[in-house]
Every structure is written in C-alpha cells, then in structure tokens.
Coordinates of C-alpha atoms in Angstrom, one line a residue:
Chain A
M12 CA 49.5 44.3 -3.8
L13 CA 52.4 44.3 -1.3
E14 CA 54.7 41.6 0.1
L15 CA 54.6 40.5 3.7
T16 CA 57.5 39.1 5.7
L17 CA 57.0 37.4 9.0
I18 CA 60.2 37.3 11.0
K19 CA 60.4 35.0 14.0
L20 CA 63.2 35.6 16.6
G21 CA 63.8 32.3 18.4
G22 CA 63.5 32.2 22.2
S23 CA 66.9 30.6 22.3
L24 CA 68.3 33.5 20.3
I25 CA 66.9 36.4 22.4
T26 CA 67.2 34.8 25.9
D27 CA 70.0 33.1 27.7
K28 CA 69.0 29.5 28.0
A29 CA 71.5 29.0 30.9
K30 CA 69.9 31.8 32.9
P31 CA 66.1 31.8 33.5
F32 CA 64.5 35.2 32.9
T33 CA 67.5 36.7 31.2
A34 CA 67.2 38.5 27.9
R35 CA 70.1 39.1 25.5
K36 CA 69.4 42.8 25.3
A37 CA 72.6 43.8 23.4
L38 CA 71.8 41.2 20.6
M39 CA 68.1 42.3 20.5
G40 CA 69.3 46.0 20.1
R41 CA 71.5 45.0 17.3
I42 CA 68.7 43.1 15.6
A43 CA 66.4 46.1 16.1
D44 CA 68.9 48.3 14.3
E45 CA 69.1 45.8 11.5
L46 CA 65.3 45.7 11.2
K47 CA 65.1 49.4 11.2
S48 CA 67.6 49.6 8.3
I49 CA 65.6 46.9 6.5
K50 CA 62.3 48.8 7.0
R51 CA 63.8 51.8 5.2
I52 CA 64.4 49.9 2.0
Y53 CA 61.9 47.0 2.1
K54 CA 58.7 47.9 0.3
G55 CA 56.5 45.3 2.0
Q56 CA 55.1 45.0 5.5
I57 CA 56.6 43.2 8.4
I58 CA 55.3 41.2 11.4
I59 CA 57.7 40.1 14.1
G60 CA 57.2 37.1 16.3
H61 CA 59.5 36.0 19.1
G62 CA 59.8 33.0 21.3
S63 CA 59.7 33.1 25.1
G64 CA 62.9 31.2 25.7
S65 CA 64.1 30.9 29.2
F66 CA 61.3 33.2 30.4
A67 CA 58.1 31.1 29.8
H68 CA 59.8 27.7 29.2
T69 CA 61.1 27.6 32.8
P70 CA 57.7 27.8 34.6
A71 CA 56.0 25.9 31.8
A72 CA 58.4 22.9 32.2
K73 CA 57.9 23.0 36.0
Y74 CA 54.1 23.0 35.8
Q75 CA 53.9 20.8 32.6
T76 CA 51.7 23.5 31.1
Q77 CA 52.0 21.9 27.6
K78 CA 49.7 19.1 28.9
G79 CA 46.8 21.5 29.8
I80 CA 45.1 20.8 33.1
I81 CA 46.5 17.6 34.6
N82 CA 46.3 18.5 38.3
S83 CA 45.7 21.4 40.7
N84 CA 49.1 22.8 40.1
S85 CA 48.3 23.3 36.4
L86 CA 45.9 26.1 37.3
K87 CA 48.5 27.7 39.6
G88 CA 51.1 27.5 36.9
F89 CA 49.2 28.9 34.0
P90 CA 49.0 32.6 35.0
L91 CA 52.8 32.5 35.9
V92 CA 53.7 31.1 32.4
A93 CA 51.4 33.7 30.8
D94 CA 53.1 36.5 32.8
A95 CA 56.6 35.2 31.9
A96 CA 55.7 35.3 28.2
R97 CA 54.4 38.8 28.6
L98 CA 57.6 39.9 30.4
I99 CA 60.0 38.9 27.5
N100 CA 57.5 40.5 25.1
E101 CA 57.6 43.7 27.2
I102 CA 61.4 43.7 27.1
T103 CA 61.4 43.2 23.3
I104 CA 58.8 46.0 22.7
D105 CA 60.8 48.4 24.9
I106 CA 64.1 47.8 23.1
F107 CA 62.4 48.0 19.7
L108 CA 60.5 51.2 20.5
K109 CA 63.7 52.9 21.8
K110 CA 65.4 52.1 18.5
G111 CA 62.5 53.8 16.7
L112 CA 60.7 50.8 15.3
P113 CA 56.9 51.4 15.4
V114 CA 56.1 48.1 17.1
L115 CA 52.7 47.1 18.6
S116 CA 52.3 44.1 20.8
F117 CA 49.4 41.7 20.1
S118 CA 48.8 39.0 22.7
P119 CA 48.0 35.5 21.3
L120 CA 46.1 34.7 24.6
S121 CA 43.8 37.6 23.8
F122 CA 43.1 37.0 20.1
I123 CA 43.4 33.3 19.5
Y124 CA 41.2 30.5 20.9
T125 CA 41.8 26.8 20.1
K126 CA 40.0 23.5 20.2
K127 CA 42.4 20.6 20.9
E128 CA 45.3 22.9 20.1
K129 CA 44.0 23.8 16.6
S130 CA 42.9 27.4 16.2
A131 CA 39.1 27.6 16.4
S132 CA 38.6 31.3 16.4
F133 CA 40.8 34.4 16.2
L134 CA 40.6 38.1 15.5
V135 CA 43.0 39.3 12.8
D136 CA 41.4 42.7 11.9
P137 CA 43.5 44.7 14.4
I138 CA 46.7 43.3 13.0
K139 CA 45.6 43.9 9.4
K140 CA 44.8 47.5 10.2
A141 CA 48.1 48.0 12.1
L142 CA 50.0 46.7 9.1
S143 CA 48.1 49.0 6.7
L144 CA 49.2 52.0 8.8
G145 CA 52.9 51.0 8.7
F146 CA 53.1 49.6 12.2
V147 CA 55.0 46.4 12.9
P148 CA 52.8 44.0 14.9
V149 CA 54.7 41.8 17.4
I150 CA 53.4 38.5 18.5
Y151 CA 55.1 35.9 20.8
G152 CA 55.1 32.4 22.1
D153 CA 52.3 32.3 24.6
V154 CA 49.8 30.1 26.5
I155 CA 46.2 30.4 25.3
M156 CA 42.8 29.1 26.3
D157 CA 41.7 25.8 24.7
E158 CA 38.1 24.6 24.6
N159 CA 39.0 21.0 25.4
M160 CA 42.2 21.1 27.3
G161 CA 41.5 24.3 29.3
F162 CA 44.6 25.9 27.9
C163 CA 47.7 25.0 25.9
I164 CA 51.0 26.3 24.8
Y165 CA 50.8 28.2 21.5
S166 CA 54.3 28.7 20.1
G167 CA 55.4 31.7 18.2
E168 CA 55.7 29.5 15.1
K169 CA 52.0 28.5 15.4
T170 CA 50.9 32.2 15.6
I171 CA 53.2 33.1 12.7
N172 CA 51.7 30.3 10.6
L173 CA 48.1 31.3 11.6
L174 CA 48.7 34.9 10.5
A175 CA 50.4 33.8 7.3
K176 CA 47.3 31.8 6.4
A177 CA 44.8 34.4 7.5
L178 CA 46.6 37.2 5.5
K179 CA 47.5 35.1 2.4
K180 CA 44.8 36.5 0.2
D181 CA 45.8 40.1 1.0
Y182 CA 49.4 39.9 -0.2
K183 CA 51.2 39.3 -3.5
K184 CA 53.8 37.2 -1.6
I185 CA 54.3 36.1 2.0
S186 CA 57.6 34.8 3.3
I187 CA 58.7 33.6 6.8
I188 CA 62.1 33.9 8.3
Y189 CA 63.1 32.0 11.5
C190 CA 66.1 33.4 13.2
G191 CA 67.8 31.0 15.6
E192 CA 71.4 30.6 16.7
T193 CA 72.5 27.9 14.2
N194 CA 73.2 28.3 10.5
G195 CA 69.8 26.8 9.6
V196 CA 69.0 23.2 10.1
Y197 CA 71.9 20.7 10.7
D198 CA 72.1 17.2 9.4
G199 CA 73.6 14.3 11.4
F200 CA 77.1 15.6 10.6
G201 CA 76.4 19.2 11.8
K202 CA 76.3 20.4 8.3
T203 CA 73.6 22.9 7.1
I204 CA 70.8 21.3 5.0
A205 CA 70.4 23.8 2.3
K206 CA 66.8 22.9 1.3
I207 CA 64.1 20.8 3.0
T208 CA 60.9 19.9 1.1
P209 CA 58.0 17.6 2.0
K210 CA 59.7 15.0 -0.3
N211 CA 63.2 14.9 1.2
Y212 CA 62.2 15.5 4.8
K213 CA 62.0 11.8 5.7
D214 CA 65.7 11.4 4.8
Y215 CA 66.6 14.1 7.4
K216 CA 64.0 13.8 10.1
S217 CA 65.9 11.4 12.4
S218 CA 69.1 13.4 12.2
I219 CA 67.6 16.8 12.9
K220 CA 68.1 17.1 16.6
G221 CA 65.6 18.8 18.9
A222 CA 66.9 21.9 20.7
K223 CA 68.9 20.8 23.7
E224 CA 67.7 23.6 25.9
T225 CA 64.5 23.5 27.9
D226 CA 62.0 24.0 25.1
V227 CA 58.5 22.8 25.7
T228 CA 57.5 23.7 22.2
G229 CA 59.7 21.0 20.6
G230 CA 62.8 22.7 19.2
M231 CA 64.0 22.5 15.6
V232 CA 61.9 19.5 14.6
H233 CA 58.8 21.6 15.5
K234 CA 60.0 24.6 13.5
V235 CA 60.7 22.4 10.4
E236 CA 57.4 20.6 10.6
E237 CA 55.4 23.8 11.1
S238 CA 57.3 25.2 8.0
L239 CA 56.6 22.2 5.9
L240 CA 52.9 22.4 6.8
I241 CA 52.7 25.9 5.5
A242 CA 54.8 25.2 2.4
K243 CA 52.5 22.4 1.5
S244 CA 49.2 24.1 2.2
L245 CA 49.9 27.6 1.0
G246 CA 53.2 27.5 -0.9
I247 CA 54.8 29.8 1.6
Q248 CA 58.6 29.6 1.8
T249 CA 60.4 29.6 5.2
L250 CA 64.1 30.5 5.7
I251 CA 65.8 29.3 8.8
I252 CA 68.8 31.4 9.5
N253 CA 71.3 32.4 12.1
G254 CA 70.2 35.6 13.8
K255 CA 73.5 36.1 15.4
I256 CA 75.3 36.8 12.1
K257 CA 75.2 40.5 11.5
G258 CA 73.3 41.4 8.3
E259 CA 71.8 37.9 7.8
I260 CA 68.2 38.9 8.3
K261 CA 68.7 41.7 5.8
R262 CA 70.2 39.3 3.3
A263 CA 67.4 36.9 3.8
M264 CA 64.8 39.6 3.2
L265 CA 66.4 40.9 0.1
G266 CA 66.8 37.4 -1.4
K267 CA 70.6 37.4 -1.1
K268 CA 72.8 34.4 -0.2
I269 CA 72.5 33.2 3.3
K270 CA 74.1 30.5 5.5
G271 CA 70.8 28.8 6.3
T272 CA 68.0 26.4 5.3
R273 CA 65.2 27.0 2.8
I274 CA 62.0 25.1 3.4
T275 CA 59.7 25.0 0.4
N276 CA 57.3 22.7 -1.4
Chain B
M15 CA 23.9 30.0 36.6
L16 CA 26.5 32.1 38.3
E17 CA 26.9 35.8 39.0
L18 CA 29.6 38.0 37.4
T19 CA 31.1 41.1 38.8
L20 CA 33.2 43.4 36.8
I21 CA 35.4 45.7 38.9
K22 CA 37.0 48.7 37.4
L23 CA 39.9 50.3 39.2
G24 CA 40.2 53.9 38.1
G25 CA 43.4 55.2 36.6
S26 CA 43.3 58.1 39.0
L27 CA 43.1 55.6 41.9
I28 CA 46.0 53.3 41.0
T29 CA 48.3 55.9 39.5
D30 CA 49.6 59.2 40.9
K31 CA 48.1 61.9 38.7
A32 CA 50.8 64.4 39.7
K33 CA 53.6 62.1 38.6
P34 CA 53.6 60.6 35.2
F35 CA 54.3 56.9 35.1
T36 CA 54.0 56.4 38.8
A37 CA 51.8 53.6 40.2
R38 CA 50.3 53.6 43.7
K39 CA 51.8 50.2 44.5
A40 CA 50.9 50.1 48.2
L41 CA 47.3 50.9 47.5
M42 CA 47.2 48.3 44.7
G43 CA 48.6 45.7 47.0
R44 CA 45.9 46.5 49.6
I45 CA 43.2 46.2 47.0
A46 CA 44.7 42.9 45.8
D47 CA 44.4 41.6 49.4
E48 CA 40.8 42.7 49.6
L49 CA 40.0 41.1 46.2
K50 CA 41.7 37.9 47.4
S51 CA 39.6 37.8 50.5
I52 CA 36.4 38.5 48.4
K53 CA 37.3 35.7 46.1
R54 CA 37.3 33.3 49.0
I55 CA 33.6 34.0 49.9
Y56 CA 32.1 35.3 46.6
K57 CA 30.5 32.5 44.7
G58 CA 30.4 34.2 41.3
Q59 CA 33.2 35.1 38.8
I60 CA 35.2 38.3 38.6
I61 CA 36.7 40.4 35.8
I62 CA 39.0 43.3 36.7
G63 CA 39.5 46.3 34.6
H64 CA 41.8 49.2 35.3
G65 CA 42.5 52.6 33.8
S66 CA 45.9 53.7 32.5
G67 CA 46.0 57.0 34.6
S68 CA 49.1 59.0 34.4
F69 CA 50.8 56.3 32.3
A70 CA 48.9 56.3 29.0
H71 CA 47.1 59.6 29.5
T72 CA 50.4 61.6 29.5
P73 CA 51.6 60.6 25.9
A74 CA 48.0 60.4 24.7
A75 CA 47.4 64.0 25.6
K76 CA 50.7 65.0 24.1
Y77 CA 50.0 63.3 20.7
Q78 CA 46.2 63.9 20.8
T79 CA 45.7 60.2 20.3
Q80 CA 42.0 60.5 21.1
K81 CA 41.6 62.2 17.7
G82 CA 43.0 59.2 15.7
I83 CA 45.3 60.1 12.9
I84 CA 45.5 63.9 12.5
N85 CA 49.1 64.4 11.5
S86 CA 52.4 62.6 11.2
N87 CA 53.0 62.8 14.9
S88 CA 49.9 60.7 15.5
L89 CA 51.5 57.6 14.1
K90 CA 54.6 58.2 16.2
G91 CA 52.6 58.6 19.3
F92 CA 50.3 55.6 19.0
P93 CA 52.9 52.8 19.9
L94 CA 54.1 54.9 22.8
V95 CA 50.6 55.2 24.2
A96 CA 50.0 51.5 23.7
D97 CA 53.2 50.7 25.5
A98 CA 52.4 53.0 28.4
A99 CA 49.0 51.3 28.8
R100 CA 50.7 47.9 28.8
L101 CA 53.2 49.1 31.4
I102 CA 50.6 49.9 34.0
N103 CA 48.9 46.7 33.2
E104 CA 52.2 44.8 33.7
I105 CA 52.6 46.4 37.1
T106 CA 49.0 45.5 38.1
I107 CA 49.4 41.9 37.0
D108 CA 52.7 41.6 38.9
I109 CA 51.3 42.9 42.1
F110 CA 48.1 40.8 41.9
L111 CA 50.0 37.6 41.0
K112 CA 52.4 38.1 43.9
K113 CA 49.3 38.4 46.2
G114 CA 48.1 35.0 44.8
L115 CA 45.2 36.2 42.6
P116 CA 45.1 34.0 39.5
V117 CA 45.0 37.0 37.1
L118 CA 45.3 36.8 33.3
S119 CA 45.9 39.9 31.2
F120 CA 43.8 40.4 28.1
S121 CA 44.8 43.2 25.8
P122 CA 41.9 45.2 24.3
L123 CA 44.2 46.2 21.3
S124 CA 44.4 42.5 20.5
F125 CA 40.8 41.4 20.9
I126 CA 38.6 44.4 20.0
Y127 CA 38.3 46.2 16.7
T128 CA 36.1 49.2 16.1
K129 CA 34.4 51.3 13.4
K130 CA 34.1 54.9 14.3
E131 CA 34.9 54.0 18.0
K132 CA 32.0 51.5 18.2
S133 CA 33.0 47.9 18.6
A134 CA 32.8 46.1 15.2
S135 CA 34.3 42.8 16.1
F136 CA 35.9 41.2 19.1
L137 CA 36.9 37.8 20.5
V138 CA 35.4 36.9 23.8
D139 CA 35.9 33.1 23.9
P140 CA 39.3 33.2 25.7
I141 CA 37.9 35.4 28.5
K142 CA 34.8 33.1 28.8
K143 CA 37.0 30.1 29.1
A144 CA 39.4 31.7 31.6
L145 CA 36.4 32.7 33.8
S146 CA 35.1 29.1 33.7
L147 CA 38.4 27.9 35.0
G148 CA 38.3 30.3 38.0
F149 CA 40.9 32.7 36.5
V150 CA 40.4 36.5 36.9
P151 CA 40.7 38.2 33.5
V152 CA 42.2 41.7 33.7
I153 CA 41.6 44.3 31.0
Y154 CA 42.7 47.9 30.8
G155 CA 42.2 51.3 29.2
D156 CA 44.0 50.9 25.9
V157 CA 44.4 52.3 22.4
I158 CA 42.9 50.0 19.7
M159 CA 42.7 49.9 15.9
D160 CA 39.7 51.6 14.3
E161 CA 38.5 50.9 10.7
N162 CA 37.7 54.6 10.0
M163 CA 40.0 56.6 12.3
G164 CA 43.0 54.3 12.1
F165 CA 43.0 54.0 15.8
C166 CA 41.2 55.3 18.9
I167 CA 41.3 55.4 22.6
Y168 CA 39.2 52.6 24.2
S169 CA 38.7 53.3 27.9
G170 CA 38.5 50.6 30.5
E171 CA 34.8 51.5 31.0
K172 CA 34.1 50.7 27.3
T173 CA 35.8 47.3 27.5
I174 CA 34.0 46.6 30.8
N175 CA 30.7 47.4 29.1
L176 CA 31.5 45.4 26.0
L177 CA 32.2 42.4 28.1
A178 CA 29.1 42.8 30.3
K179 CA 27.0 42.9 27.1
A180 CA 28.8 39.9 25.5
L181 CA 28.5 37.8 28.6
K182 CA 25.0 38.9 29.7
K183 CA 23.3 35.7 28.6
D184 CA 25.7 33.4 30.4
Y185 CA 25.1 34.8 33.9
K186 CA 22.2 35.0 36.3
K187 CA 23.2 38.5 37.3
I188 CA 26.0 40.9 36.2
S189 CA 27.1 43.9 38.2
I190 CA 29.7 46.6 37.7
I191 CA 31.7 48.4 40.4
Y192 CA 33.8 51.4 39.5
C193 CA 36.4 52.2 42.1
G194 CA 37.7 55.8 42.1
E195 CA 39.0 58.1 44.7
T196 CA 35.7 59.9 45.6
N197 CA 32.7 58.7 47.5
G198 CA 30.8 58.1 44.3
V199 CA 29.5 61.0 42.1
Y200 CA 29.3 64.4 43.7
D201 CA 26.7 67.0 43.0
G202 CA 27.4 70.8 42.8
F203 CA 27.8 71.0 46.5
G204 CA 30.3 68.1 46.8
K205 CA 27.7 65.8 48.2
T206 CA 27.4 62.2 47.0
I207 CA 24.4 61.6 44.7
A208 CA 23.1 58.3 46.1
K209 CA 21.3 57.2 42.9
I210 CA 21.5 58.2 39.2
T211 CA 18.9 57.0 36.7
P212 CA 18.3 57.8 33.0
K213 CA 15.4 59.9 34.4
N214 CA 17.1 62.1 37.0
Y215 CA 20.5 62.4 35.1
K216 CA 19.5 65.6 33.4
D217 CA 19.1 67.3 36.8
Y218 CA 22.7 66.4 37.8
K219 CA 24.7 66.5 34.5
S220 CA 25.8 70.1 34.6
S221 CA 27.0 69.8 38.2
I222 CA 28.9 66.6 37.8
K223 CA 32.4 67.8 37.2
G224 CA 34.8 66.1 34.8
A225 CA 37.9 64.8 36.5
K226 CA 40.4 67.6 36.9
E227 CA 43.5 65.5 36.1
T228 CA 44.8 64.8 32.6
D229 CA 42.1 62.4 31.4
V230 CA 41.6 62.0 27.7
T231 CA 38.7 59.6 28.3
G232 CA 36.5 62.2 29.8
G233 CA 36.5 61.7 33.6
M234 CA 33.4 61.2 35.8
V235 CA 30.8 62.3 33.2
H236 CA 32.1 59.6 30.8
K237 CA 31.8 56.9 33.6
V238 CA 28.3 58.0 34.5
E239 CA 27.2 58.0 30.8
E240 CA 28.7 54.6 30.0
S241 CA 26.9 53.3 33.1
L242 CA 23.6 54.8 32.1
L243 CA 23.9 53.2 28.7
I244 CA 24.3 49.8 30.1
A245 CA 21.6 50.3 32.7
K246 CA 19.2 51.3 30.0
S247 CA 20.1 48.6 27.4
L248 CA 20.8 45.6 29.7
G249 CA 19.4 46.5 33.1
I250 CA 22.9 46.2 34.6
Q251 CA 23.6 48.2 37.8
T252 CA 26.8 50.0 38.4
L253 CA 28.2 51.2 41.7
I254 CA 30.7 54.0 41.8
I255 CA 32.6 53.8 45.0
N256 CA 35.8 55.0 46.7
G257 CA 38.5 52.4 46.3
K258 CA 40.7 54.1 48.9
I259 CA 38.3 53.2 51.7
K260 CA 39.3 49.8 53.1
G261 CA 36.6 47.2 52.7
E262 CA 34.5 49.3 50.4
I263 CA 34.9 46.9 47.4
K264 CA 33.9 44.0 49.6
R265 CA 30.9 45.8 51.0
A266 CA 29.8 46.7 47.4
M267 CA 30.1 43.1 46.2
L268 CA 28.2 41.7 49.1
G269 CA 25.4 44.2 48.8
K270 CA 26.2 46.1 52.0
K271 CA 25.9 49.8 52.6
I272 CA 28.5 51.9 50.8
K273 CA 29.4 55.6 50.6
G274 CA 28.9 55.8 46.9
T275 CA 26.5 56.2 43.9
R276 CA 24.3 53.6 42.4
I277 CA 23.5 53.9 38.7
T278 CA 20.5 52.0 37.6
N279 CA 17.5 52.1 35.3

C-alpha cells in the first residue's frame, strides 16, 4: 500500500490579499517546480488543494455568502463567488500544467453536497482513479450546494479532510501539509508553536490569531481546528508550514526538519 | 410539478472549427441574451450543456483520448484535454454571467464516473438543489475517469442524457434542445428531416453525414442516436435546431414552429 500526501496551498499564500483577483504567479511557479521535483522522488500519491484567497473571499464577504441565503442579494452573489473560486483554480491549473505537473481539477461544487454544512453525499471514485493513474487531483476552496442553507462556503481544508477520511482505508499512511505564509502557528509572542495536540490546544487557542486578511473561512483557528478534528478521528498528522520558504514543502514531505507546527493526536 | 428543458449548445456552434481554441463570443453573447429573455417567461427550469468544439477536440484528436490509455502519450494528453474543456466552459460562464444569467458550472469529470464508458456512479444532488433555487447549471463535453479504460471522452450529449434520466421523476415534462449550425438533421439531399423516430431512423442513417470538422465524439450521427436512446427509454423528445437563427431557441422552447428536426418515439 502506498502513502498519500494532501498539500494545501493557502489562499493568502497564492493570492495577493491587498489586491482582489491577483494571483502570485511567480511564487506559484516556484512551488510547482518544487512539487515536480518532489514527485520524482516521492513514492506515494499527491492531492493538491488551494484556497481562493482574494478571488472568492472578496465577493463572498460582500454578499455574506457564508450565511447561505439571507436575502435576495445572496442568490445574486453565489454564482459570482463560484466563478471567482473557479478563476483562481484555472490560474493554478494553467501554471502547474505548464510546469509539467499532471494536474486534474475537481470542483467541490460538483462532487460534494452538504446538509447544514456537513458533507451528506460526495463522489470520490473519479479522484481515486485519477490518483491510481499518477495524476495529481487539485481541489479548491469553493461554494457548494447545501440541503438546508441552500448553499455554503466549503473551504479547501474541509475538502482536504473529507478526502483524507474517504481515502484512509486505501493508504498505508496519509499526511496533510498546509502551506501558508507564516512559520506555522504563532503563539501570543509571535513564536512558532512546535506541536499542537487536542490536549494542549486549550492553552494556545486564545493566543492564536485569526488571519487578518479578508477570510470568510476563519483563518488560522479554522485550519488548526480542522486539523485537530482529523488527528483525533483518524490519527492523521498535519504540518502547517511556510510555503514561501524554498524547499520547505519538500522537507515536510520527506520528514526533515521544518520551521512549522505539527498537529497530531 | 415543473417542466425542465436541457439546452445543448454544440461545440461547432460556439467555437470556430477552423481556428483551434477560438470561441464565437459574439454569437454566445447573443444566445445568452435570448436565454435571458426566455428565462423571464419560461415557467420551468433550465440546464445548459455545451460542447468543447475546437478547444478540447484538437488535443483529444492529437492524443487519441477517445481510446483511453493506449500508450505513454495518452497519460500526457489527458490533463491537456481536460484543461481545454474547462477553458471553453470558463469562457461560456463568463459571458453568461456578464449577461446576468445565474449560471453555475458543474464539471462532468468531478461528478460522473464510468465503467466501459457507461455511467457507473454520479452525484446529481448539487444540480437538483441548484435548479430548485433558480440557478442554471451548465455542463460541458469533458473527459472523465473510467474504471476499465482509465478515462474516456464524455460528450455533452451523454451528460445531458444522464441528467435527463436522473431527473425524470422530479418533473412533469423534460425536453432536450440541441443547437447546432444546421437547420436540424439533413437527408442525402441536404433537406431537413422533420421527424426522426426509432422506426424511420434506418431509412435515414446512411444519408446523415457525420460532422466534417474534427469531432472525436462522432458528430450528427452521435447526436441523433443519443436522442433516439432517450426517446425510446424515457419518452423524452429532442429538437435539433439551428442556434445561429435568432429567436430559434425561444421558438423551440415555447413549442412554436422551427426549422429543425424533432426526434421522438
């Protein structure tokens, strides 16, 4: 049985939070190079997820899409947020394909359906098959249909965790790597917390600041809590690292020393 | 119970077959205007599908993607074909959104999985929910994962038919309209065949010419045969009309006289 690594590229890493609808293409190209070099030596399979950063978060904040249908503007906003999420995904796919990574985009809106923001049904067979053929499935922070709310925001983290759960039995080991633009999770003094567990989280929670940028998915606290959930329920470890540091993703995947945070049970 | 109309915009209609990767944006804008005016008076719900024309068919023909995995180039070609299909969809969505149509893109690669090119599993809940909220789901000719072949081409027609089948019980009436660039299906003398049924099809088959352009999904014969299948199995009528004639889609939806072909059981 193989290993599987799910790598999430944060929306605040790959887009410019100060400029709506602006991707950091040079950085994304550099990361694509790094992933390509990893793919040559890493024996397992890879899924990539990315956030929608200043693309989808801008219209989502304007229309309060995270609240579902609250007024007539909600219905107007939804397709615009969905399109913005697709747009940053399209840019990502283009850059990665040009660098020679065999990426395939899978749209969360198309394959996940929720009830009260919890996944109710989803189709994972296409992603499984794509992995078995050596392709790299790419998912992204999206808006999806919800039985009760009409629709909801479904972060890249949530889709990453859903896939990790759904694929758990098929792999010897599954790991998750979140790449942001900080050296992991900072405590109240701005110092990296090396390890967060369900036990010690209460000591850190109040000092872990939410992302300061427009982030309707909840920033760092959301990432840590999604990671703790999956650590507790499935024993899957998450590393939160700085994607801006050259070689850091590679070191994380190969189990070498990183300047980040390990979230484990 | 409501009515549902599935409208397929042919790849040869919305793209320029002589120029790879060139969309007919002015025509698409005109069709979007027509659909918007239809949406104001039509009481039912609408799904739009479109072909990938000179976008996906060009790399698909080069890599023989319709054959699945036949050599090492097949794996290289697949993500390129998928990306080309996404690109024409992105252009379509952009034009339709700008015209004020509440469109949502659903990616066949993400929500349909086949065995030997027949649908084995799919997720239709998100599309159902989107329809119930008044959105217009948009699907497209795509490449998807296949249990046996690795992957296969899945035409817009196939996805339209899959959705018509899956949604049949939820609607009072379902109709399909194919918009191409001919006045329906021509016989050997270039004259429109007004009506094709499972009974009279054998008289026409040899004279119905396949599309002359690069079309790995089989051209007009494929469209007629997919329509006959759904007429026989579900009693769903298909109209094949000329999308270039202004007002023709509207006339087709409102049951008025059209210069096209009716396929029925």
